[in-house]
Short mmCIF file of C-alpha atoms in Angstrom, two decimals:
data_model
loop_
_atom_site.label_atom_id
_atom_site.label_comp_id
_atom_site.label_asym_id
_atom_site.label_seq_id
_atom_site.Cartn_x
_atom_site.Cartn_y
_atom_site.Cartn_z
CA UNK A 1 103.58 121.38 63.79
CA UNK A 2 104.76 122.52 67.32
CA UNK A 3 102.87 125.15 69.09
CA UNK A 4 104.61 128.40 69.22
CA UNK A 5 105.07 129.34 73.06
CA UNK A 6 103.72 132.91 72.23
CA UNK A 7 100.72 131.57 71.98
CA UNK A 8 100.41 129.89 75.38
CA UNK A 9 99.25 132.94 77.26
CA UNK A 10 95.63 132.27 75.74
CA UNK A 11 95.70 128.60 76.61
CA UNK A 12 94.25 125.89 74.11
CA UNK A 13 90.79 126.22 74.70
CA UNK A 14 88.85 127.10 71.55
CA UNK A 15 86.54 130.47 71.90
CA UNK A 16 82.98 130.13 72.39
CA UNK A 17 80.23 129.85 74.97
CA UNK A 18 81.74 127.75 78.16
CA UNK A 19 79.65 125.78 81.00
CA UNK A 20 80.00 127.05 84.55
CA UNK A 21 82.92 125.06 85.83
CA UNK A 22 84.37 123.62 82.33
CA UNK A 23 87.40 124.46 80.46
CA UNK A 24 84.92 124.32 76.91
CA UNK A 25 86.14 122.69 74.15
CA UNK A 26 89.92 122.08 73.86
CA UNK A 27 92.25 120.69 71.32
CA UNK A 28 95.41 118.90 71.84
CA UNK A 29 98.30 120.69 70.59
CA UNK A 30 102.19 119.19 69.82
CA UNK A 31 105.79 120.40 70.64
CA UNK A 32 108.86 118.96 68.87
CA UNK A 33 111.91 119.24 71.27
CA UNK A 34 114.78 120.98 70.17
CA UNK A 35 117.42 118.62 71.76
CA UNK A 36 117.73 114.92 72.34
CA UNK A 37 116.23 113.69 75.76
CA UNK A 38 118.90 111.73 77.48
CA UNK A 39 117.79 108.37 79.06
CA UNK A 40 118.56 106.31 82.00
CA UNK A 41 119.35 103.66 79.44
CA UNK A 42 122.13 105.76 77.96
CA UNK A 43 120.61 106.35 74.85
CA UNK A 44 119.76 109.65 73.46
CA UNK A 45 116.14 109.74 71.99
CA UNK A 46 115.69 112.09 69.29
CA UNK A 47 113.44 113.47 67.58
CA UNK A 48 110.99 113.63 70.57
CA UNK A 49 106.93 115.19 70.08
CA UNK A 50 104.94 115.97 73.05
CA UNK A 51 101.49 116.38 73.05
CA UNK A 52 99.82 118.75 75.46
CA UNK A 53 96.75 120.89 76.50
CA UNK A 54 96.51 123.92 78.41
CA UNK A 55 93.61 125.64 80.62
CA UNK A 56 93.74 129.17 82.13
CA UNK A 57 96.01 131.73 81.50
CA UNK A 58 99.74 132.17 82.05
CA UNK A 59 100.04 135.01 84.35
CA UNK A 60 102.75 137.88 82.85
CA UNK A 61 105.38 136.32 85.42
CA UNK A 62 104.87 132.66 84.59
CA UNK A 63 104.51 131.65 87.91
CA UNK A 64 101.12 130.05 88.21
CA UNK A 65 101.74 127.10 86.28
CA UNK A 66 100.09 123.46 87.54
CA UNK A 67 101.47 120.39 85.81
CA UNK A 68 99.34 117.45 85.82
CA UNK A 69 100.41 114.06 84.88
CA UNK A 70 98.26 111.20 84.09
CA UNK A 71 98.46 107.58 84.90
CA UNK A 72 99.41 104.43 82.84
CA UNK A 73 96.80 104.56 80.31
CA UNK A 74 95.84 108.24 79.96
CA UNK A 75 96.73 111.35 77.82
CA UNK A 76 96.96 114.88 77.62
CA UNK A 77 93.20 115.27 77.60
CA UNK A 78 92.85 116.18 81.18
CA UNK A 79 89.86 118.38 81.14
CA UNK A 80 87.11 120.15 79.11
CA UNK A 81 85.58 118.03 75.53
CA UNK A 82 87.79 117.24 72.99
CA UNK A 83 87.55 118.99 69.67
CA UNK A 84 87.61 115.41 67.88
CA UNK A 85 86.52 112.73 70.38
CA UNK A 86 88.66 109.94 70.51
CA UNK A 87 86.85 106.39 69.86
CA UNK A 88 87.26 105.62 73.69
CA UNK A 89 87.94 107.91 76.53
CA UNK A 90 90.33 107.99 79.49
CA UNK A 91 88.34 109.06 81.94
CA UNK A 92 88.93 108.02 85.50
CA UNK A 93 86.80 106.25 88.01
CA UNK A 94 84.55 103.52 88.65
CA UNK A 95 81.84 103.14 86.04
CA UNK A 96 82.91 106.35 84.34
CA UNK A 97 81.50 105.10 81.11
CA UNK A 98 78.29 104.40 82.20
CA UNK A 99 77.92 107.90 83.92
CA UNK A 100 79.33 109.79 81.38
CA UNK A 101 77.47 108.04 78.39
CA UNK A 102 78.67 108.45 74.85
CA UNK A 103 79.50 112.08 75.59
CA UNK A 104 82.37 111.07 78.18
CA UNK A 105 84.55 109.89 75.70
CA UNK A 106 85.42 113.31 74.87
CA UNK A 107 85.74 114.20 78.35
CA UNK A 108 89.09 114.91 80.06
CA UNK A 109 90.51 112.18 82.37
CA UNK A 110 90.21 114.68 85.33
CA UNK A 111 87.45 117.35 84.14
CA UNK A 112 86.21 117.03 87.55
CA UNK A 113 89.33 118.65 88.90
CA UNK A 114 90.27 121.23 86.72
CA UNK A 115 88.15 124.64 85.66
CA UNK A 116 87.14 127.70 87.18
CA UNK A 117 86.20 127.18 90.83
CA UNK A 118 87.62 123.62 91.06
CA UNK A 119 90.54 122.22 92.68
CA UNK A 120 92.92 123.07 90.00
CA UNK A 121 91.06 126.44 89.56
CA UNK A 122 91.69 127.54 85.99
CA UNK A 123 90.73 131.58 87.09
CA UNK A 124 93.64 131.11 89.38
CA UNK A 125 96.15 128.93 87.56
CA UNK A 126 97.66 127.83 83.93
CA UNK A 127 97.50 124.19 84.42
CA UNK A 128 99.44 122.03 81.67
CA UNK A 129 98.53 118.49 80.89
CA UNK A 130 101.30 116.63 78.80
CA UNK A 131 100.92 112.72 77.46
CA UNK A 132 104.19 111.30 78.87
CA UNK A 133 106.92 109.68 76.95
CA UNK A 134 106.11 106.27 75.71
CA UNK A 135 102.54 107.15 76.25
CA UNK A 136 101.68 106.47 72.25
CA UNK A 137 98.88 109.20 72.72
CA UNK A 138 100.45 112.04 70.57
CA UNK A 139 103.92 111.52 72.25
CA UNK A 140 106.88 109.66 71.20
CA UNK A 141 106.60 106.11 72.03
CA UNK A 142 107.09 102.47 70.57
CA UNK A 143 104.29 103.76 67.69
CA UNK A 144 106.40 106.65 66.65
CA UNK A 145 108.64 106.43 63.19
CA UNK A 146 111.98 105.16 64.29
CA UNK A 147 114.52 107.56 61.99
CA UNK A 148 116.78 104.96 61.74
CA UNK A 149 114.59 102.63 59.91
CA UNK A 150 111.49 104.67 58.83
CA UNK A 151 109.40 101.95 60.40
CA UNK A 152 107.30 101.99 64.12
CA UNK A 153 110.08 101.55 66.82
CA UNK A 154 108.07 98.87 68.11
CA UNK A 155 110.18 96.55 70.39
CA UNK A 156 113.14 98.67 69.75
CA UNK A 157 112.05 101.55 71.77
CA UNK A 158 114.06 101.87 74.86
CA UNK A 159 113.25 101.02 78.06
CA UNK A 160 112.40 104.18 79.99
CA UNK A 161 112.32 104.78 83.70
CA UNK A 162 109.97 107.74 85.36
CA UNK A 163 113.00 109.94 85.58
CA UNK A 164 113.07 109.91 81.72
CA UNK A 165 109.22 111.00 81.57
CA UNK A 166 110.05 113.92 84.00
CA UNK A 167 113.28 114.99 81.99
CA UNK A 168 111.18 115.09 79.27
CA UNK A 169 108.24 117.14 80.76
CA UNK A 170 111.32 119.62 81.92
CA UNK A 171 112.41 119.89 78.58
CA UNK A 172 108.81 120.45 77.18
CA UNK A 173 108.73 123.33 79.65
CA UNK A 174 111.91 124.91 79.09
CA UNK A 175 110.87 125.22 75.51
CA UNK A 176 107.42 126.78 76.47
CA UNK A 177 109.72 129.37 78.57
CA UNK A 178 108.59 128.04 82.04
CA UNK A 179 111.01 127.64 84.79
CA UNK A 180 109.15 127.13 87.81
CA UNK A 181 106.15 125.11 88.81
CA UNK A 182 103.58 126.23 91.53
CA UNK A 183 102.69 122.50 91.82
CA UNK A 184 102.90 119.05 90.27
CA UNK A 185 100.15 116.61 90.84
CA UNK A 186 98.97 113.27 89.60
CA UNK A 187 97.31 109.93 90.56
CA UNK A 188 99.15 106.47 90.31
CA UNK A 189 101.99 106.49 87.45
CA UNK A 190 101.16 110.55 87.71
CA UNK A 191 101.96 110.80 91.48
CA UNK A 192 105.23 108.67 90.59
CA UNK A 193 106.11 111.24 88.30
CA UNK A 194 105.36 114.12 90.79
CA UNK A 195 107.71 112.52 93.44
CA UNK A 196 110.18 111.91 90.97
CA UNK A 197 110.20 115.85 90.09
CA UNK A 198 110.90 116.61 93.62
CA UNK A 199 113.80 114.64 93.29
CA UNK A 200 114.99 115.52 90.36
CA UNK A 201 114.35 119.66 90.18
CA UNK A 202 113.73 120.24 94.20
CA UNK A 203 114.16 123.78 93.57
CA UNK A 204 111.91 124.33 90.59
CA UNK A 205 108.48 122.95 92.29
CA UNK A 206 106.43 124.72 94.95
CA UNK A 207 104.20 121.88 95.83
CA UNK A 208 103.61 118.25 94.91
CA UNK A 209 100.07 116.57 95.14
CA UNK A 210 100.33 112.62 94.77
CA UNK A 211 97.44 110.86 94.73
CA UNK A 212 97.32 106.77 95.28
CA UNK A 213 101.17 106.55 94.63
CA UNK A 214 104.12 105.28 95.63
CA UNK A 215 107.86 106.08 95.56
CA UNK A 216 108.50 102.53 94.66
CA UNK A 217 106.66 99.49 93.30
CA UNK A 218 106.85 96.69 95.89
CA UNK A 219 107.63 92.92 94.92
CA UNK A 220 103.98 91.69 94.29
CA UNK A 221 103.22 94.49 92.26
CA UNK A 222 106.38 93.51 90.31
CA UNK A 223 105.34 90.11 90.02
CA UNK A 224 101.92 91.16 88.76
CA UNK A 225 103.48 93.90 86.26
CA UNK A 226 105.47 90.33 84.89
CA UNK A 227 102.50 88.59 84.57
CA UNK A 228 100.64 90.90 82.82
CA UNK A 229 103.70 91.48 80.45
CA UNK A 230 103.70 87.66 80.23
CA UNK A 231 100.07 87.43 79.01
CA UNK A 232 100.71 90.13 76.43
CA UNK A 233 103.69 89.32 74.93
CA UNK A 234 102.33 85.36 74.57
CA UNK A 235 99.65 86.24 72.72
CA UNK A 236 100.16 84.94 69.27
CA UNK A 237 98.93 88.55 68.11
CA UNK A 238 101.95 89.92 69.65
CA UNK A 239 104.08 89.20 66.74
CA UNK A 240 107.27 90.19 68.41
CA UNK A 241 106.27 93.45 69.24
CA UNK A 242 105.81 94.17 65.50
CA UNK A 243 101.91 94.25 65.21
CA UNK A 244 102.07 97.85 63.69
CA UNK A 245 100.18 97.93 59.95
CA UNK A 246 99.56 94.29 60.40
CA UNK A 247 96.11 94.37 61.11
CA UNK A 248 96.25 92.40 64.17
CA UNK A 249 96.76 93.21 67.84
CA UNK A 250 97.20 91.33 71.31
CA UNK A 251 93.67 92.62 71.99
CA UNK A 252 92.70 89.77 74.41
CA UNK A 253 95.93 90.05 76.29
CA UNK A 254 95.43 93.89 76.42
CA UNK A 255 91.85 93.39 77.78
CA UNK A 256 93.12 91.19 80.16
CA UNK A 257 95.86 93.68 81.33
CA UNK A 258 92.90 96.08 81.93
CA UNK A 259 94.44 98.56 79.75
CA UNK A 260 92.24 101.00 77.38
CA UNK A 261 91.77 99.99 73.77
CA UNK A 262 93.82 102.85 72.84
CA UNK A 263 96.35 102.02 74.91
CA UNK A 264 97.72 98.87 72.74
CA UNK A 265 100.30 100.96 71.09
CA UNK A 266 102.76 101.12 74.44
CA UNK A 267 104.55 97.61 74.71
CA UNK A 268 107.40 98.31 76.41
CA UNK A 269 106.47 99.47 80.02
CA UNK A 270 108.77 98.52 82.63
#
């Protein structure tokens, strides 16, 4: 079920002892958007569920909100330790698994940036992280059930844009009663979302923090993405994108692409 907006002021951090600089143990929450999301392809997508986490406390004026947007293979778990650690983590950084060990599987992908006294200081700011539209890590995507068929969308999930992701984030924040953002931040695809926020909603964002990102993908990037898609769709286990529930996934192709194993449910990135 969706988390009521009235509980947001307390954040989503579980009670108990918290190590210095850490937001503690966090449980991902879910919110079902009340209205369809209009996509650039012309379709209305509904229902849409958004997975999210929050860190810190929302100010009485609701003016201390920072939205952090994840990269291609990330999720909503940006900081602290997951209450239910995943089989594999989404920690960013070179040799993150070797550095963090097994405990790192439950550590948020931007834990070094979010927490008391850190760059995104949760003593001052209310930090919100969502799994983006199509991300399949709790937010509606190709692995979600298509209400028209009762089966996973798979290749029938609509082609989405960064603008669609941002409109979904805007609708999510509307449902929480948050009108304005102190900042939007993210790296790579997350940075693209931050740029898109400044384009679509310039009067609702005070600052944009885009890291290792771009306003547009250059021809070389488009070409590499085409090669990656062909590697995935050419794998016999791809099964036309309808591999959910078959016990076979195009694992070899995804490994070649460099995605985490848990990102195999997102076949329609463009």
